[in-house]
Amino acid sequence: SPLTRDFRTWKRYEGGWAQDLSIFDFAKHTLEPVAHSKRSERDPMWIENHIYFVSDRDGHLNLFEYDVESKQVGQLTKNDQFDVRWASRGEDGEIVYELAGELRVFDTKTKADRALSIFVPDDGVASRPSRVEVGGRIEDFGLSPKGERVVASARGDVFTLPVEKGNARNLTNSSNAHDRGARWSPDGKKLAFVSDKSGEEQLWLVDQDGSGKPEALTTDRKERLNGLLWSPDGKRITFTDKSGRIWMLDVATKVLTEVARDRSGNAGDTSWSSDSNWLAFSLGEASGFRSIHVWNANEKAVARVTDPLWNATEPVWDPNGNYLYYFSDREFAPQLMGLEWNFCANRTTGIFALALRRDVKHPFPPESDEVTVEKEGDKKEEKKEDAKKEEPKPLVIDLDGLAARVARVPVDADNYGNLQCNKDTLFYVKSPAGYYGRDGEGEPVLMAFALKDKKASALVEGVGGYTLSQDGTKLLARAGGDLALFDASSKGKDSKKAVSTKDMTCDRVPKEEWKTAFAEVWRRFRDYFYAPNMHGYDWEALRKQYAPLVDQVGHRSDLNYVIGEMVAELNVGHAYVTGGDWERPERVPVALFGGRLELDPVAGRYKLARILRGQNEESKYRSPLTEVGVDVKVGDYVLAIDGVELGANENPYRLLRGKAHRTVEWTVNSTPSTDGARKIAWRPITSEESLFYLDYVLTNRERVEQLSGGRIGYLHIPDMGADGIYEFIKWYYGQVRKDGLIVDDRNNGGGNVSQMVLERLRRVLLGTEYSRNSEFAGTYPQVVFTGPMACLLNENSASDGDIFPWMFKAAKLGPVIGKRSWGGVVGITDHGPLIDGGTVNVPEFGHADGQGNWAVEGHGVDPDIVVENDARAILDGRDPQLERGVQEVLKAMETRKGALPPRPADPVKTK
């Protein structure tokens, strides 16, 4: 028969991908699409005169057959809940496939369909209950009211730990619930925490010593909860939900009151006054800034107390009842950029104090040394005053004019966060300037500012979070993964006491944890998916459909597969489920040299077939064999590695194993003989990926240079993250005076910097400037590209790599050339680990165009000019998409000149 095994052709239809079957007739040299359905058709198998394939033409993936003679399509399986997966042909015409976690066989002769009964002997290690140490997985932590014990949540359990003496206590110890966010009651008797043991996250209360059973404080919550905070009198607890609502719970009556809603959905920095009558918090504004608000528990009224023009966050009450401290971005002198005349807003945050009443004095008044005269009865008055302070007075706030009664704490503006205070000291974290793709200059430092001395001092270097005890005397901080207790004062650095976590263990029951994790993922999508209608799907029905499969899970990878199938029903990109307990053997690092060896079978020796180009000025593009002093070239034979002879029967990479972090010595020669051989030493790298990428970029630049006579520039953006912005900055500025530019977005892995790139490319020349002795014109703006541009994209341009070409078109910067992009642009976040440390990213931020229509997701970006990089062209060393891009830019250059206008004649001002 002239008919042979078929290939697959792809096309798009409105709403998503379509994949049609096609048959190529070698006699007629024709390709005939068959079994049209405008749906996805896959896994074709030729059996006698039929083509068997999998298609979702009835809504779920099922097995179909196509009769080549009659050209009729028949449906062989009818599964209306789960999909047929991984269909494969057997030797006698059987088709084996996976369905709902089991293997099935379809006999094409008898049309019989049966399940395979498979038993695999297994020790059940992955599903075996075990006791595990969880000290390295602390999710959150807090302190007892006076700092004697620590409370911590880890692997779904709530623990308390001694600071010095005693044992750790696991208060919840259950694999069927994710317990977290525990906070100690002010009287020290109870712990409040969030738990999903009922199937939904609720507030619970448990005795701090582990006696008694946990008590549910709420029963009707149906959303993710965070931010538990006790009032100082222990009568109320505030918390936030996933929608940004702040709730107040009366512990005795269990009555809930909604305090406020953050319209940006990000409430969380709540703070109780010492008299338990006022709550302070920040709420989001439409500008993206936040404003400080206060709420009176008696009057149930909310008042904004800072101007919405300025960003203000993290309010904390002065325990003495005089001030409300907070952060605000009020330093506007920016850091300057080196490559262009532009700014970066850095070190913008200051610390401020609002005077709560008109009669409150300035917190940092002018000072003058005066003689202290002690009056009779002063000591008695002090004792009386101390006695009065034991019971806090009701706090009075003069709201009228409060925003204007502000004083700046005398510390330089910087990158501050996590503000807390006691009677004598302000505590805050100072962080280094942030970079994209490299570490900041230094580590976060926990600072302590003494209110009396007006001096700030470093308390903890490399801090990763901290909290104060209720009485303000102790401070618990995490640094380098370890917990330590300090005296809460500016002089507390030397009081450090390490808190041991080695006794933190829980009894892990994997099958219970897997059910808990499954439920967590389902709720996360319910609570955070960007479209409340869940794309029209019945999310509750899908939970019921997939939950029974969790009973069949035998390994964490199985669970991720089941969850992945469930969230895939929503037909959305970026729905990632990863992690959990996986066995990952550590890989032995191999010393790589940035090239390729090939065996000379005649000589029985290896020789260098390729040396990858490097740019040794940059560490990420260092190519070992091109470094100064390394005397080797393509064609040289490598005769020995570190003195061990390298022959035809040896694997050279075996001799490089485990040597990635030391110098390697080769014996090399231009011939396979040891006569006249020389020794060279080179410094290895552990990955050659960056060198292959560099070669791709350099090859494309050279091709563009050749095709355009050097007039057109080229840059590639590999992603919209750290690497992508690095490459853009690297290649853009040096080519800004080219007459044209190719911006290559192909295979862009996404990220979030596309708007930074577009901001540069969209600039328009407004003017030029000239000086006496320079031949070059300056521009206004200082850096602006003036020539025509084109953008290249392909099927692997993804996420923010989708958004970039979309916005390139919207900005009318030039033609977009190539193939339609991936079409996944709903942004994601991570709302904390699952019970076993696994991760779920929920698509949370949908993308719409400037007219308010959903865009790109599920469709991609249509190029203005469709160009296929077919396999034949690629094998011939061509790049049709790049070539077309050059043609289009050259054509545009005929009418749009990229060169700057000439210098005008010198002005004459004698008339």
mmCIF file of N, CA and C in Angstrom, residues 701 704-705 707-714 731-743 761 765 784-790 813-815 885-901:
data_model
loop_
_atom_site.group_PDB
_atom_site.id
_atom_site.type_symbol
_atom_site.label_atom_id
_atom_site.label_comp_id
_atom_site.label_asym_id
_atom_site.label_seq_id
_atom_site.Cartn_x
_atom_site.Cartn_y
_atom_site.Cartn_z
ATOM 1 N N ARG A 701 23.049 37.292 15.572
ATOM 2 C CA ARG A 701 23.545 38.659 15.365
ATOM 3 C C ARG A 701 24.407 38.730 14.109
ATOM 4 N N VAL A 704 22.171 38.601 11.059
ATOM 5 C CA VAL A 704 21.505 39.880 10.833
ATOM 6 C C VAL A 704 22.495 40.904 10.292
ATOM 7 N N GLU A 705 23.679 40.925 10.860
ATOM 8 C CA GLU A 705 24.722 41.835 10.368
ATOM 9 C C GLU A 705 24.992 41.585 8.886
ATOM 10 N N LEU A 707 23.053 40.013 6.572
ATOM 11 C CA LEU A 707 21.910 40.265 5.704
ATOM 12 C C LEU A 707 21.601 41.757 5.551
ATOM 13 N N SER A 708 21.967 42.544 6.556
ATOM 14 C CA SER A 708 21.625 43.971 6.520
ATOM 15 C C SER A 708 22.813 44.872 6.266
ATOM 16 N N GLY A 709 23.965 44.283 6.050
ATOM 17 C CA GLY A 709 25.151 45.115 5.870
ATOM 18 C C GLY A 709 25.528 45.875 7.125
ATOM 19 N N GLY A 710 25.195 45.304 8.258
ATOM 20 C CA GLY A 710 25.563 45.929 9.536
ATOM 21 C C GLY A 710 24.641 47.024 9.999
ATOM 22 N N ARG A 711 23.535 47.244 9.292
ATOM 23 C CA ARG A 711 22.659 48.371 9.613
ATOM 24 C C ARG A 711 21.609 48.027 10.667
ATOM 25 N N ILE A 712 21.311 46.727 10.824
ATOM 26 C CA ILE A 712 20.244 46.325 11.738
ATOM 27 C C ILE A 712 20.843 45.629 12.953
ATOM 28 N N GLY A 713 20.373 46.000 14.121
ATOM 29 C CA GLY A 713 20.795 45.360 15.355
ATOM 30 C C GLY A 713 19.902 44.175 15.693
ATOM 31 N N TYR A 714 20.370 43.347 16.622
ATOM 32 C CA TYR A 714 19.621 42.159 17.028
ATOM 33 C C TYR A 714 19.803 41.933 18.513
ATOM 34 N N TRP A 731 22.453 44.074 25.569
ATOM 35 C CA TRP A 731 22.525 44.217 24.112
ATOM 36 C C TRP A 731 21.849 45.472 23.574
ATOM 37 N N TYR A 732 20.940 46.063 24.316
ATOM 38 C CA TYR A 732 20.167 47.183 23.773
ATOM 39 C C TYR A 732 20.984 48.466 23.651
ATOM 40 N N TYR A 733 21.644 48.866 24.699
ATOM 41 C CA TYR A 733 22.263 50.185 24.724
ATOM 42 C C TYR A 733 23.376 50.332 23.696
ATOM 43 N N GLY A 734 24.135 49.285 23.461
ATOM 44 C CA GLY A 734 25.225 49.371 22.492
ATOM 45 C C GLY A 734 24.757 49.388 21.052
ATOM 46 N N GLN A 735 23.474 49.076 20.806
ATOM 47 C CA GLN A 735 22.954 49.053 19.441
ATOM 48 C C GLN A 735 21.920 50.150 19.199
ATOM 49 N N VAL A 736 21.853 51.110 20.101
ATOM 50 C CA VAL A 736 20.773 52.087 20.044
ATOM 51 C C VAL A 736 20.887 53.010 18.832
ATOM 52 N N ARG A 737 22.056 53.108 18.204
ATOM 53 C CA ARG A 737 22.211 53.953 17.020
ATOM 54 C C ARG A 737 22.204 53.154 15.730
ATOM 55 N N LYS A 738 21.792 51.879 15.776
ATOM 56 C CA LYS A 738 21.580 51.121 14.556
ATOM 57 C C LYS A 738 20.384 51.717 13.801
ATOM 58 N N ASP A 739 20.297 51.432 12.500
ATOM 59 C CA ASP A 739 19.198 51.960 11.703
ATOM 60 C C ASP A 739 17.913 51.148 11.884
ATOM 61 N N GLY A 740 18.022 49.916 12.331
ATOM 62 C CA GLY A 740 16.857 49.072 12.565
ATOM 63 C C GLY A 740 17.171 48.072 13.665
ATOM 64 N N LEU A 741 16.132 47.364 14.136
ATOM 65 C CA LEU A 741 16.339 46.466 15.272
ATOM 66 C C LEU A 741 15.397 45.274 15.188
ATOM 67 N N ILE A 742 15.950 44.077 15.389
ATOM 68 C CA ILE A 742 15.157 42.852 15.534
ATOM 69 C C ILE A 742 15.119 42.503 17.016
ATOM 70 N N VAL A 743 13.909 42.417 17.585
ATOM 71 C CA VAL A 743 13.737 42.005 18.972
ATOM 72 C C VAL A 743 13.181 40.577 18.936
ATOM 73 N N LEU A 761 11.601 50.678 24.561
ATOM 74 C CA LEU A 761 11.401 50.606 23.117
ATOM 75 C C LEU A 761 10.384 51.629 22.616
ATOM 76 N N LEU A 765 11.817 60.146 19.919
ATOM 77 C CA LEU A 765 12.795 61.230 19.865
ATOM 78 C C LEU A 765 12.073 62.579 19.888
ATOM 79 N N VAL A 784 17.270 56.710 23.219
ATOM 80 C CA VAL A 784 16.060 56.459 22.452
ATOM 81 C C VAL A 784 16.451 55.820 21.127
ATOM 82 N N PHE A 785 15.742 54.752 20.768
ATOM 83 C CA PHE A 785 15.989 54.119 19.476
ATOM 84 C C PHE A 785 15.024 54.726 18.469
ATOM 85 N N THR A 786 15.533 55.133 17.317
ATOM 86 C CA THR A 786 14.728 55.898 16.371
ATOM 87 C C THR A 786 14.363 55.141 15.100
ATOM 88 N N GLY A 787 14.921 53.942 14.880
ATOM 89 C CA GLY A 787 14.663 53.212 13.647
ATOM 90 C C GLY A 787 13.493 52.262 13.746
ATOM 91 N N PRO A 788 13.125 51.629 12.622
ATOM 92 C CA PRO A 788 12.042 50.636 12.631
ATOM 93 C C PRO A 788 12.463 49.352 13.340
ATOM 94 N N MET A 789 11.462 48.646 13.851
ATOM 95 C CA MET A 789 11.702 47.420 14.605
ATOM 96 C C MET A 789 10.779 46.317 14.114
ATOM 97 N N ALA A 790 11.156 45.087 14.429
ATOM 98 C CA ALA A 790 10.285 43.933 14.235
ATOM 99 C C ALA A 790 10.469 43.008 15.422
ATOM 100 N N LEU A 813 4.809 49.226 17.375
ATOM 101 C CA LEU A 813 6.264 49.387 17.244
ATOM 102 C C LEU A 813 6.810 48.742 15.981
ATOM 103 N N GLY A 814 6.036 47.872 15.347
ATOM 104 C CA GLY A 814 6.511 47.204 14.153
ATOM 105 C C GLY A 814 5.792 45.884 13.977
ATOM 106 N N PRO A 815 6.084 45.160 12.903
ATOM 107 C CA PRO A 815 5.405 43.883 12.663
ATOM 108 C C PRO A 815 5.880 42.799 13.615
ATOM 109 N N GLY A 885 12.258 38.799 9.232
ATOM 110 C CA GLY A 885 12.345 39.970 10.075
ATOM 111 C C GLY A 885 13.297 41.008 9.506
ATOM 112 N N VAL A 886 14.439 40.565 9.017
ATOM 113 C CA VAL A 886 15.409 41.488 8.402
ATOM 114 C C VAL A 886 14.804 42.134 7.164
ATOM 115 N N GLN A 887 14.116 41.331 6.332
ATOM 116 C CA GLN A 887 13.508 41.871 5.117
ATOM 117 C C GLN A 887 12.510 42.982 5.448
ATOM 118 N N GLU A 888 11.675 42.739 6.484
ATOM 119 C CA GLU A 888 10.653 43.724 6.826
ATOM 120 C C GLU A 888 11.259 45.002 7.386
ATOM 121 N N VAL A 889 12.294 44.873 8.190
ATOM 122 C CA VAL A 889 12.927 46.070 8.737
ATOM 123 C C VAL A 889 13.647 46.841 7.637
ATOM 124 N N LEU A 890 14.322 46.139 6.717
ATOM 125 C CA LEU A 890 14.976 46.816 5.586
ATOM 126 C C LEU A 890 13.953 47.565 4.735
ATOM 127 N N LYS A 891 12.793 46.936 4.533
ATOM 128 C CA LYS A 891 11.748 47.595 3.752
ATOM 129 C C LYS A 891 11.268 48.861 4.460
ATOM 130 N N ALA A 892 11.094 48.772 5.762
ATOM 131 C CA ALA A 892 10.634 49.946 6.519
ATOM 132 C C ALA A 892 11.682 51.045 6.536
ATOM 133 N N MET A 893 12.949 50.648 6.491
ATOM 134 C CA MET A 893 14.030 51.635 6.523
ATOM 135 C C MET A 893 14.070 52.488 5.254
ATOM 136 N N GLU A 894 13.406 52.035 4.197
ATOM 137 C CA GLU A 894 13.391 52.816 2.962
ATOM 138 C C GLU A 894 12.622 54.123 3.133
ATOM 139 N N THR A 895 11.636 54.109 4.024
ATOM 140 C CA THR A 895 10.822 55.314 4.236
ATOM 141 C C THR A 895 11.002 55.914 5.625
ATOM 142 N N ARG A 896 11.538 55.132 6.542
ATOM 143 C CA ARG A 896 11.737 55.647 7.902
ATOM 144 C C ARG A 896 13.202 55.551 8.253
ATOM 145 N N LYS A 897 13.852 56.667 8.345
ATOM 146 C CA LYS A 897 15.279 56.691 8.603
ATOM 147 C C LYS A 897 15.542 56.588 10.106
ATOM 148 N N GLY A 898 16.455 55.713 10.441
ATOM 149 C CA GLY A 898 16.812 55.575 11.846
ATOM 150 C C GLY A 898 17.873 56.565 12.280
ATOM 151 N N ALA A 899 18.580 57.159 11.299
ATOM 152 C CA ALA A 899 19.656 58.092 11.636
ATOM 153 C C ALA A 899 19.092 59.371 12.239
ATOM 154 N N LEU A 900 19.856 59.982 13.119
ATOM 155 C CA LEU A 900 19.445 61.236 13.732
ATOM 156 C C LEU A 900 19.554 62.365 12.713
ATOM 157 N N PRO A 901 18.748 63.410 12.859
ATOM 158 C CA PRO A 901 18.851 64.542 11.939
ATOM 159 C C PRO A 901 20.238 65.187 12.038
#
